[in-house]
Amino acid sequence: GFGRQERIECDAILCAVGRVPRVTGFGLEDLGIPLRENRTIETDAYLQTLYPNIYACGDVAGPFQFTHTAAHQAWYAATNALLDGLWHIKVDDSVIPWATFTDPEVAHVGLNETEATGKKTPFEITRYALSDLDRAIVDDTTSGFIKIITPPDEDRILGVTIVGEHAADLLAEFVLAMKHGIGLKGIFATIHSYPTLAEANKYAAGSWRASHVPMRALAFAERYLAWRRGS
């Protein structure tokens, strides 16, 4: 708990304080290709440098230092280089998943509460605890949750944070949904295999749906069913 001290014996401690791009030794200085303040290579929306025939992608281009974003940028850089003179495609980095492979895993995409508040974006939170999920109970991995940020009274996904077993894998469905404009209603209406961890996404969407039940429609249905029963 808070304030508790614990002594742990170990052989070595690995301290990761961040990384910086390695941009020396490639002749960039001789060509006068500019760098940003964080030492990444300055590129445009098409990953072109100062020279249109020289592209940069991945950690050296930034702003993300992920293998999956490097591969994402590499496709744009290669395509733009090969099709130079025909057309260029702007890099789309609007939906970027993040994952930290701790135990339990932490994964998120889009806005979190702090970012939404800082941007003065109106939002509401839907939370689903993995302790309610059958597969998590069977596997004894009930620690964790799914937290979804949406605009008030809308199912459009602004951001998702998942903490738990295979959080990075579970996040993929929300990344797809945000990329292609699928809301929580669409996820809730999608059949998920039982018993799987992926069902947590459906149940999280169902939690949002349950809190946005159209009360007038329910009242009408209640009166209609009462009429059918003759009461």
GROMACS .gro file of C-alpha atoms in nm, residues 13-209:
model
  197
   13ILE     CA    1   1.876  -0.253  -1.240
   14LEU     CA    2   1.782  -0.141  -1.589
   15CYS     CA    3   1.681   0.223  -1.602
   16ALA     CA    4   1.517   0.342  -1.925
   17VAL     CA    5   1.512   0.721  -1.941
   18GLY     CA    6   1.420   0.758  -2.307
   19ARG     CA    7   1.579   0.744  -2.649
   20VAL     CA    8   1.706   0.990  -2.904
   21PRO     CA    9   1.731   0.928  -3.280
   22ARG     CA   10   2.071   0.838  -3.422
   23VAL     CA   11   2.108   1.079  -3.711
   24THR     CA   12   2.485   1.110  -3.741
   25GLY     CA   13   2.710   0.924  -3.981
   26PHE     CA   14   2.470   0.932  -4.274
   27GLY     CA   15   2.588   1.253  -4.437
   28LEU     CA   16   2.287   1.456  -4.329
   29GLU     CA   17   2.514   1.732  -4.205
   30ASP     CA   18   2.689   1.755  -4.542
   31LEU     CA   19   2.355   1.787  -4.720
   32GLY     CA   20   2.224   2.042  -4.473
   33ILE     CA   21   1.911   1.842  -4.393
   34PRO     CA   22   1.760   2.017  -4.091
   35LEU     CA   23   1.669   1.853  -3.762
   36ARG     CA   24   1.396   1.943  -3.516
   37GLU     CA   25   1.467   2.045  -3.158
   38ASN     CA   26   1.422   1.683  -3.044
   39ARG     CA   27   1.685   1.574  -3.303
   40THR     CA   28   1.436   1.404  -3.535
   41ILE     CA   29   1.475   1.469  -3.906
   42GLU     CA   30   1.250   1.743  -4.036
   43THR     CA   31   0.998   1.601  -4.285
   44ASP     CA   32   0.676   1.714  -4.446
   45ALA     CA   33   0.337   1.541  -4.443
   46TYR     CA   34   0.468   1.296  -4.706
   47LEU     CA   35   0.787   1.212  -4.511
   48GLN     CA   36   1.005   1.403  -4.757
   49THR     CA   37   1.308   1.585  -4.622
   50LEU     CA   38   1.458   1.906  -4.756
   51TYR     CA   39   1.540   1.706  -5.068
   52PRO     CA   40   1.230   1.559  -5.239
   53ASN     CA   41   1.413   1.237  -5.324
   54ILE     CA   42   1.521   1.168  -4.964
   55TYR     CA   43   1.261   1.033  -4.722
   56ALA     CA   44   1.277   0.958  -4.350
   57CYS     CA   45   1.054   0.737  -4.137
   58GLY     CA   46   1.047   0.564  -3.802
   59ASP     CA   47   1.230   0.685  -3.492
   60VAL     CA   48   1.446   0.929  -3.688
   61ALA     CA   49   1.136   1.106  -3.821
   62GLY     CA   50   0.920   1.085  -3.509
   63PRO     CA   51   0.707   1.175  -3.334
   64PHE     CA   52   0.640   0.816  -3.222
   65GLN     CA   53   0.901   0.560  -3.122
   66PHE     CA   54   0.710   0.241  -3.189
   67THR     CA   55   0.792  -0.045  -3.423
   68HIS     CA   56   0.435  -0.048  -3.553
   69THR     CA   57   0.439   0.324  -3.635
   70ALA     CA   58   0.778   0.286  -3.804
   71ALA     CA   59   0.630   0.014  -4.027
   72HIS     CA   60   0.326   0.234  -4.087
   73GLN     CA   61   0.543   0.526  -4.195
   74ALA     CA   62   0.767   0.301  -4.402
   75TRP     CA   63   0.472   0.210  -4.625
   76TYR     CA   64   0.401   0.577  -4.692
   77ALA     CA   65   0.767   0.661  -4.751
   78ALA     CA   66   0.818   0.369  -4.990
   79THR     CA   67   0.493   0.434  -5.176
   80ASN     CA   68   0.559   0.806  -5.212
   81ALA     CA   69   0.915   0.743  -5.330
   82LEU     CA   70   0.804   0.488  -5.590
   83LEU     CA   71   0.513   0.697  -5.715
   84ASP     CA   72   0.699   1.027  -5.711
   85GLY     CA   73   0.575   1.239  -5.998
   86LEU     CA   74   0.236   1.066  -6.008
   87TRP     CA   75   0.091   1.141  -5.666
   88HIS     CA   76   0.181   1.162  -5.299
   89ILE     CA   77  -0.009   1.024  -5.001
   90LYS     CA   78  -0.012   1.210  -4.671
   91VAL     CA   79   0.073   1.007  -4.363
   92ASP     CA   80  -0.236   0.929  -4.156
   93ASP     CA   81  -0.137   0.907  -3.790
   94SER     CA   82  -0.476   1.007  -3.650
   95VAL     CA   83  -0.526   0.676  -3.466
   96ILE     CA   84  -0.211   0.544  -3.300
   97PRO     CA   85  -0.223   0.258  -3.046
   98TRP     CA   86   0.012   0.263  -2.748
   99ALA     CA   87   0.104  -0.042  -2.541
  100THR     CA   88   0.322  -0.095  -2.235
  101PHE     CA   89   0.400  -0.462  -2.179
  102THR     CA   90   0.404  -0.463  -1.803
  103ASP     CA   91   0.210  -0.705  -1.584
  104PRO     CA   92  -0.073  -0.629  -1.627
  105GLU     CA   93  -0.043  -0.473  -1.970
  106VAL     CA   94  -0.153  -0.114  -2.029
  107ALA     CA   95  -0.278  -0.006  -2.370
  108HIS     CA   96  -0.457   0.299  -2.499
  109VAL     CA   97  -0.560   0.482  -2.813
  110GLY     CA   98  -0.695   0.832  -2.863
  111LEU     CA   99  -0.769   1.068  -2.577
  112ASN     CA  100  -0.747   0.993  -2.208
  113GLU     CA  101  -0.924   1.189  -1.936
  114THR     CA  102  -0.636   1.430  -1.879
  115GLU     CA  103  -0.596   1.508  -2.249
  116ALA     CA  104  -0.970   1.552  -2.303
  117THR     CA  105  -0.990   1.786  -2.005
  118GLY     CA  106  -0.686   1.982  -2.124
  119LYS     CA  107  -0.842   2.025  -2.468
  120LYS     CA  108  -1.174   2.123  -2.307
  121THR     CA  109  -1.342   1.842  -2.496
  122PRO     CA  110  -1.676   1.742  -2.340
  123PHE     CA  111  -1.675   1.372  -2.259
  124GLU     CA  112  -1.822   1.096  -2.052
  125ILE     CA  113  -1.662   0.776  -1.928
  126THR     CA  114  -1.780   0.418  -1.958
  127ARG     CA  115  -1.593   0.163  -1.748
  128TYR     CA  116  -1.608  -0.216  -1.753
  129ALA     CA  117  -1.426  -0.431  -1.496
  130LEU     CA  118  -1.260  -0.751  -1.621
  131SER     CA  119  -1.360  -0.917  -1.294
  132ASP     CA  120  -1.705  -0.959  -1.452
  133LEU     CA  121  -1.573  -1.148  -1.757
  134ASP     CA  122  -1.611  -1.528  -1.759
  135ARG     CA  123  -1.284  -1.594  -1.946
  136ALA     CA  124  -1.090  -1.372  -1.708
  137ILE     CA  125  -1.245  -1.555  -1.412
  138VAL     CA  126  -1.150  -1.895  -1.556
  139ASP     CA  127  -0.795  -1.781  -1.633
  140ASP     CA  128  -0.762  -1.601  -1.297
  141THR     CA  129  -0.677  -1.275  -1.474
  142THR     CA  130  -0.955  -1.058  -1.336
  143SER     CA  131  -0.739  -0.758  -1.250
  144GLY     CA  132  -0.802  -0.477  -1.493
  145PHE     CA  133  -1.062  -0.273  -1.675
  146ILE     CA  134  -1.166  -0.110  -2.000
  147LYS     CA  135  -1.231   0.264  -1.992
  148ILE     CA  136  -1.392   0.432  -2.290
  149ILE     CA  137  -1.422   0.805  -2.351
  150THR     CA  138  -1.705   0.929  -2.572
  151PRO     CA  139  -1.879   1.262  -2.632
  152PRO     CA  140  -2.183   1.309  -2.406
  153ASP     CA  141  -2.475   1.098  -2.530
  154GLU     CA  142  -2.282   0.979  -2.838
  155ASP     CA  143  -2.130   0.638  -2.909
  156ARG     CA  144  -1.840   0.786  -3.106
  157ILE     CA  145  -1.514   0.668  -2.950
  158LEU     CA  146  -1.270   0.943  -2.852
  159GLY     CA  147  -1.029   0.721  -2.664
  160VAL     CA  148  -0.986   0.388  -2.489
  161THR     CA  149  -0.759   0.272  -2.208
  162ILE     CA  150  -0.729  -0.097  -2.121
  163VAL     CA  151  -0.544  -0.243  -1.825
  164GLY     CA  152  -0.526  -0.620  -1.797
  165GLU     CA  153  -0.417  -0.947  -1.953
  166HIS     CA  154  -0.355  -0.906  -2.329
  167ALA     CA  155  -0.465  -0.542  -2.316
  168ALA     CA  156  -0.271  -0.461  -2.633
  169ASP     CA  157  -0.453  -0.737  -2.821
  170LEU     CA  158  -0.794  -0.625  -2.695
  171LEU     CA  159  -0.722  -0.268  -2.800
  172ALA     CA  160  -0.703  -0.361  -3.170
  173GLU     CA  161  -1.082  -0.374  -3.207
  174PHE     CA  162  -1.115  -0.020  -3.076
  175VAL     CA  163  -0.832   0.100  -3.302
  176LEU     CA  164  -1.019  -0.043  -3.600
  177ALA     CA  165  -1.344   0.115  -3.481
  178MET     CA  166  -1.191   0.459  -3.439
  179LYS     CA  167  -1.010   0.439  -3.773
  180HIS     CA  168  -1.326   0.353  -3.966
  181GLY     CA  169  -1.584   0.547  -3.767
  182ILE     CA  170  -1.752   0.251  -3.597
  183GLY     CA  171  -1.923   0.349  -3.274
  184LEU     CA  172  -1.995   0.151  -2.959
  185LYS     CA  173  -2.333   0.048  -3.097
  186GLY     CA  174  -2.152  -0.132  -3.379
  187ILE     CA  175  -1.921  -0.314  -3.138
  188PHE     CA  176  -2.213  -0.410  -2.914
  189ALA     CA  177  -2.405  -0.548  -3.214
  190THR     CA  178  -2.109  -0.766  -3.320
  191ILE     CA  179  -2.103  -1.130  -3.208
  192HIS     CA  180  -1.791  -1.219  -3.009
  193SER     CA  181  -1.693  -1.580  -2.942
  194TYR     CA  182  -1.756  -1.718  -2.594
  195PRO     CA  183  -1.561  -1.751  -2.373
  196THR     CA  184  -1.291  -1.508  -2.486
  197LEU     CA  185  -1.121  -1.200  -2.350
  198ALA     CA  186  -1.247  -1.017  -2.660
  199GLU     CA  187  -1.597  -1.033  -2.516
  200ALA     CA  188  -1.486  -0.762  -2.275
  201ASN     CA  189  -1.502  -0.514  -2.563
  202LYS     CA  190  -1.863  -0.608  -2.636
  203TYR     CA  191  -1.959  -0.588  -2.269
  204ALA     CA  192  -1.789  -0.251  -2.233
  205ALA     CA  193  -1.990  -0.127  -2.531
  206GLY     CA  194  -2.296  -0.283  -2.370
  207SER     CA  195  -2.231  -0.086  -2.052
  208TRP     CA  196  -2.247   0.232  -2.257
  209ARG     CA  197  -2.566   0.112  -2.427
   0.00000   0.00000   0.00000
